[in-house]
CSV table of C-alpha atoms and ligand atoms in Angstrom, one decimal:
chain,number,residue,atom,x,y,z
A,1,UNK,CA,-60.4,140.3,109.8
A,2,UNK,CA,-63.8,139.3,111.1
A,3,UNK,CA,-64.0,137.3,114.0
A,4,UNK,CA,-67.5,135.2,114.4
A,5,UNK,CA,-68.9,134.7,117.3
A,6,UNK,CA,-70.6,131.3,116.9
A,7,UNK,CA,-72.1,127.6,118.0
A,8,UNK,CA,-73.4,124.8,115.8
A,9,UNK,CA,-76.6,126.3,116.0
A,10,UNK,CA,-79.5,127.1,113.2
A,11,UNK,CA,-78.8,131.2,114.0
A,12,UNK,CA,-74.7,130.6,113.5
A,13,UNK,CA,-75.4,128.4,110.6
A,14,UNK,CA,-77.2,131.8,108.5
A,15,UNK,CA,-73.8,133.9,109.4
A,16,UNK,CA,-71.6,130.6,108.3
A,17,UNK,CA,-73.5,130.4,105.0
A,18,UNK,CA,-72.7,134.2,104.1
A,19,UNK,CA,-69.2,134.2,105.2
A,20,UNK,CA,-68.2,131.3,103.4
A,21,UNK,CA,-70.3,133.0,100.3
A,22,UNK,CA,-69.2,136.6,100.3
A,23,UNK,CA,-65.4,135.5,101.1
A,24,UNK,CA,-64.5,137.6,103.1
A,25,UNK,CA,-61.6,136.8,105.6
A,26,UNK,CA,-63.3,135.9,109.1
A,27,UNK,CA,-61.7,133.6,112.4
A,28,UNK,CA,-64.5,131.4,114.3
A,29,UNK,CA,-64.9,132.4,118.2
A,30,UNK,CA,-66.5,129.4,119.7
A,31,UNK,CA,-69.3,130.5,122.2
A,32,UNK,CA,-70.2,127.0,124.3
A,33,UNK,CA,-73.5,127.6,125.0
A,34,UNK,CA,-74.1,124.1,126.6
A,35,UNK,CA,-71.2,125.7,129.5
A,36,UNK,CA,-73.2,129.2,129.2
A,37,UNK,CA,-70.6,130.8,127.7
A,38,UNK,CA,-73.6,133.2,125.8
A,39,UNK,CA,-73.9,134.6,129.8
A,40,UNK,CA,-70.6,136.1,130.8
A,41,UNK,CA,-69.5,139.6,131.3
A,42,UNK,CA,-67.2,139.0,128.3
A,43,UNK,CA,-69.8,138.1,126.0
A,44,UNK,CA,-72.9,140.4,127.0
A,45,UNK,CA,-70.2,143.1,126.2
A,46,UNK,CA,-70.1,142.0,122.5
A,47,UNK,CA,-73.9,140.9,122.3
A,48,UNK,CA,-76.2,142.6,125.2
A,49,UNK,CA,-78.5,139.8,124.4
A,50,UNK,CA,-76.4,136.9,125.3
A,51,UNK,CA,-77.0,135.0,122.1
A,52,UNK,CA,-74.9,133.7,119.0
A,53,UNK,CA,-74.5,135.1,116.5
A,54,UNK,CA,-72.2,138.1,116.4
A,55,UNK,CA,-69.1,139.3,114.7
A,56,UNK,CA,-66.3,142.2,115.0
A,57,UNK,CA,-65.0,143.7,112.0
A,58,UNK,CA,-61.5,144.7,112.7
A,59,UNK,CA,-61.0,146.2,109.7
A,60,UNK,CA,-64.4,148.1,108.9
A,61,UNK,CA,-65.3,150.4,105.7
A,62,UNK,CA,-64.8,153.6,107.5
A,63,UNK,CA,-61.4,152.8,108.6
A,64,UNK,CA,-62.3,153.0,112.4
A,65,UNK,CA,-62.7,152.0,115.0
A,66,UNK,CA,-63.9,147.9,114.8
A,67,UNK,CA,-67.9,147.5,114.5
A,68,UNK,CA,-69.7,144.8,117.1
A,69,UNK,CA,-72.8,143.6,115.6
A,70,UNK,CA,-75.3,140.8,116.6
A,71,UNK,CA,-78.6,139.5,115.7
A,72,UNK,CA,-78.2,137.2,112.7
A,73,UNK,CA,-80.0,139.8,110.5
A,74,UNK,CA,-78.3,143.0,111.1
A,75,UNK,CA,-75.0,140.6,111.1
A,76,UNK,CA,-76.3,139.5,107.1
A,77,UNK,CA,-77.1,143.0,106.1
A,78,UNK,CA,-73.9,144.0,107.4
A,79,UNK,CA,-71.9,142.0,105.6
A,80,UNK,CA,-73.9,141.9,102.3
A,81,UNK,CA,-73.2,145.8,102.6
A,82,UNK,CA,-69.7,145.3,103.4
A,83,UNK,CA,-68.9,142.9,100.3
A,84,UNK,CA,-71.2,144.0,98.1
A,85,UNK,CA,-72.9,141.0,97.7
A,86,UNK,CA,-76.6,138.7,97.8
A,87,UNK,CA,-78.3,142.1,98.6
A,88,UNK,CA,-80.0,144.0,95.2
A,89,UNK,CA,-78.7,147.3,95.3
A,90,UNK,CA,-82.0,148.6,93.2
A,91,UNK,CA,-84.9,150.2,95.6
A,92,UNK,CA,-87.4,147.6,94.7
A,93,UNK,CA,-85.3,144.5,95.1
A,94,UNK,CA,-83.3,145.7,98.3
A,95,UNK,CA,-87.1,146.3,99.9
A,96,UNK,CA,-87.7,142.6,99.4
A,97,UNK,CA,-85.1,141.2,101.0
A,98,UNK,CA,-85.4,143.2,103.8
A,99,UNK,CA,-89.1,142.5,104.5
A,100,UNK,CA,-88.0,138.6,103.3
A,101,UNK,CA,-85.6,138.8,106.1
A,102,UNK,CA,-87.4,140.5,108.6
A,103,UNK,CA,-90.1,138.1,107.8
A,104,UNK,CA,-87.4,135.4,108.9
A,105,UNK,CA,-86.1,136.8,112.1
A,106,UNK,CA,-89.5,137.8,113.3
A,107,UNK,CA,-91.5,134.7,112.7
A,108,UNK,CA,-90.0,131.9,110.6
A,109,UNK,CA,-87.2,131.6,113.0
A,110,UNK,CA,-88.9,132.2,116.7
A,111,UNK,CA,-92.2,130.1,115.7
A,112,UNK,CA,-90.0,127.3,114.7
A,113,UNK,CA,-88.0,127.5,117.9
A,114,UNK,CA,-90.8,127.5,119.8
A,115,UNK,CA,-92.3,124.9,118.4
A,116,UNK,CA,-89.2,122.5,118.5
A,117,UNK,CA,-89.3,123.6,122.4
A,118,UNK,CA,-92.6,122.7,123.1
A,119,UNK,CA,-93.1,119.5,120.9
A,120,UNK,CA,-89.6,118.2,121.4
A,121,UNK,CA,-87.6,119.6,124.5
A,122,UNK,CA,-90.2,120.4,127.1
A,123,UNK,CA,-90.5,118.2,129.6
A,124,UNK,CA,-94.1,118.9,130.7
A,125,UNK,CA,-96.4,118.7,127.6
A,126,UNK,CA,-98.9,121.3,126.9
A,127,UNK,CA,-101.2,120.4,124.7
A,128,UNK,CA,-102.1,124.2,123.9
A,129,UNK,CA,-98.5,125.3,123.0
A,130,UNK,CA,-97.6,122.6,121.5
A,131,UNK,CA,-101.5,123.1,119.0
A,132,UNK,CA,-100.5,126.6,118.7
A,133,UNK,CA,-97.3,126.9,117.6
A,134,UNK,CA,-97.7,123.3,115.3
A,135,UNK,CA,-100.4,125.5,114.1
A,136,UNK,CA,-98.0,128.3,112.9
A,137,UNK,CA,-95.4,126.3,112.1
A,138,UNK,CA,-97.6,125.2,109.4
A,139,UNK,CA,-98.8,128.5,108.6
A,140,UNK,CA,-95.4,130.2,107.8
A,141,UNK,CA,-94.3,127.1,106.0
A,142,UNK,CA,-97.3,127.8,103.8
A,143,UNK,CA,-96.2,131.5,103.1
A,144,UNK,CA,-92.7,130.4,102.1
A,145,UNK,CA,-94.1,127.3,100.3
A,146,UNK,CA,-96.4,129.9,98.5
A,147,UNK,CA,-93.7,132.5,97.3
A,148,UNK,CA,-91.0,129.5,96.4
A,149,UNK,CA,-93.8,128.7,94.3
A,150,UNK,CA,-93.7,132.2,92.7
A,151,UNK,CA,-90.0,133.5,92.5
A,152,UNK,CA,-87.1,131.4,91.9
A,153,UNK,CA,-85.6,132.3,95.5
A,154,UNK,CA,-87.7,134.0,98.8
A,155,UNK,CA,-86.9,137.4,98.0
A,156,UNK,CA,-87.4,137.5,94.3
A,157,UNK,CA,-85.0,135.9,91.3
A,158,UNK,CA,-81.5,135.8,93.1
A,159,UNK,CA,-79.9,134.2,96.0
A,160,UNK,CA,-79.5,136.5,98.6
A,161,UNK,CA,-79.3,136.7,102.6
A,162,UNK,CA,-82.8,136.3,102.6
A,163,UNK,CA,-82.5,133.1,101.5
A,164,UNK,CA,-79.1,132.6,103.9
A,165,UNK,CA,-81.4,133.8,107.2
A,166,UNK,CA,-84.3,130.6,106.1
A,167,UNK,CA,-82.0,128.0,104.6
A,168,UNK,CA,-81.0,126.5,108.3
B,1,GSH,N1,-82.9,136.7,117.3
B,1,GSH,C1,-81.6,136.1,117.5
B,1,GSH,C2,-81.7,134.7,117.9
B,1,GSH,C3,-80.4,134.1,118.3
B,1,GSH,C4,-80.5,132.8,119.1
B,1,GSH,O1,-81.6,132.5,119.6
B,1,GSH,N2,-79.4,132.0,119.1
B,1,GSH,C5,-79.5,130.8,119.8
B,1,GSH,C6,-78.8,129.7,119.0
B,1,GSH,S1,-79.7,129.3,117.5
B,1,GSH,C7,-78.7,130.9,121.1
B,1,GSH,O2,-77.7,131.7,121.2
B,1,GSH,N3,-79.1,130.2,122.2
B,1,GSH,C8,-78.4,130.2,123.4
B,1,GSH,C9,-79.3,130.3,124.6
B,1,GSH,O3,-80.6,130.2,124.4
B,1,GSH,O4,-78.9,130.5,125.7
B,1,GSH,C10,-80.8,136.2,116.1
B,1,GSH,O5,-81.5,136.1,115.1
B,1,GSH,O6,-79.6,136.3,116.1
């Protein structure tokens, strides 16, 4: 049993996607972030960064002891090793959805949260942040807009976490 440490948020929504996908056998643990749940002692112990998501595997591969994991990506990798599934197993393939996943968690995602915060949410406007990271929002838009254009899914021709980590 995995248990899935989540909120309806964009970074839970990736994990969601793959769980109900791979099939695996996982129980929801509600983290309210609007009470700051993400902030206790309890929760830092199971994600150091006080963020969603994060799982435990209770019953991992090795027969162990049960595996913590959290940052959406390493939680996707994890369990697309664990089931087998939406990750190639062939070098060339498994290379591009790493970097097509990477790519995600290091720009598609933050640049897009940034940019909600600054156009959207911040109560003083600043005209610079909210021109820079319009700006990039644009840009990495154009790079997905660009490869969807080329392959059938981000990472190449099959659905695969990649394509989990950008859908939300
Ligand atoms: N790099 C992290 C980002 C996680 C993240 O920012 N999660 C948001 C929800 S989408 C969160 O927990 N926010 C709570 C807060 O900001 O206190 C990942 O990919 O897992």
């Amino acid at each position: 049993m995995i248990h899935f440490y989540t909120a309806p948020a964009p970074n839970g929504w990736k994990v969601a996607i793959m769980l109900e996908e791979c099939g695996l056998a996982y129980e929801p643990r509600w983290v309210n972030l609007a009470a700051g749940d993400q902030h206790s002692e309890d929760y830092l112990a199971i994600n150091p960064n006080g963020r969603i998501p994060a799982i435990t595997d209770h019953a991992p591969a090795d027969g162990g002891e049960p595996v913590t994991v959290f940052e959406s990506g390493a939680v996707l990798l994890y369990l697309a090793e664990k089931s087998g599934q939406f990750l190639p197993t062939d070098l060339r393939g498994m290379s591009r959805v790493r970097q097509w996943l990477f790519w995600q968690v290091g720009h598609l995602g933050p640049t897009l949260g940034q940019h909600g915060h600054f156009h959207l949410y911040a109560e003083e406007k600043l005209p610079y942040a909210i021109e820079r990271f319009h700006r990039e929002a644009l840009r990495v838009y154009g790079v997905m807009d660009r490869q969807l254009g080329q392959e059938e899914y981000i990472a190449g021709p099959d659905y695969t976490v990649a394509d989990m980590a950008c859908f939300p």
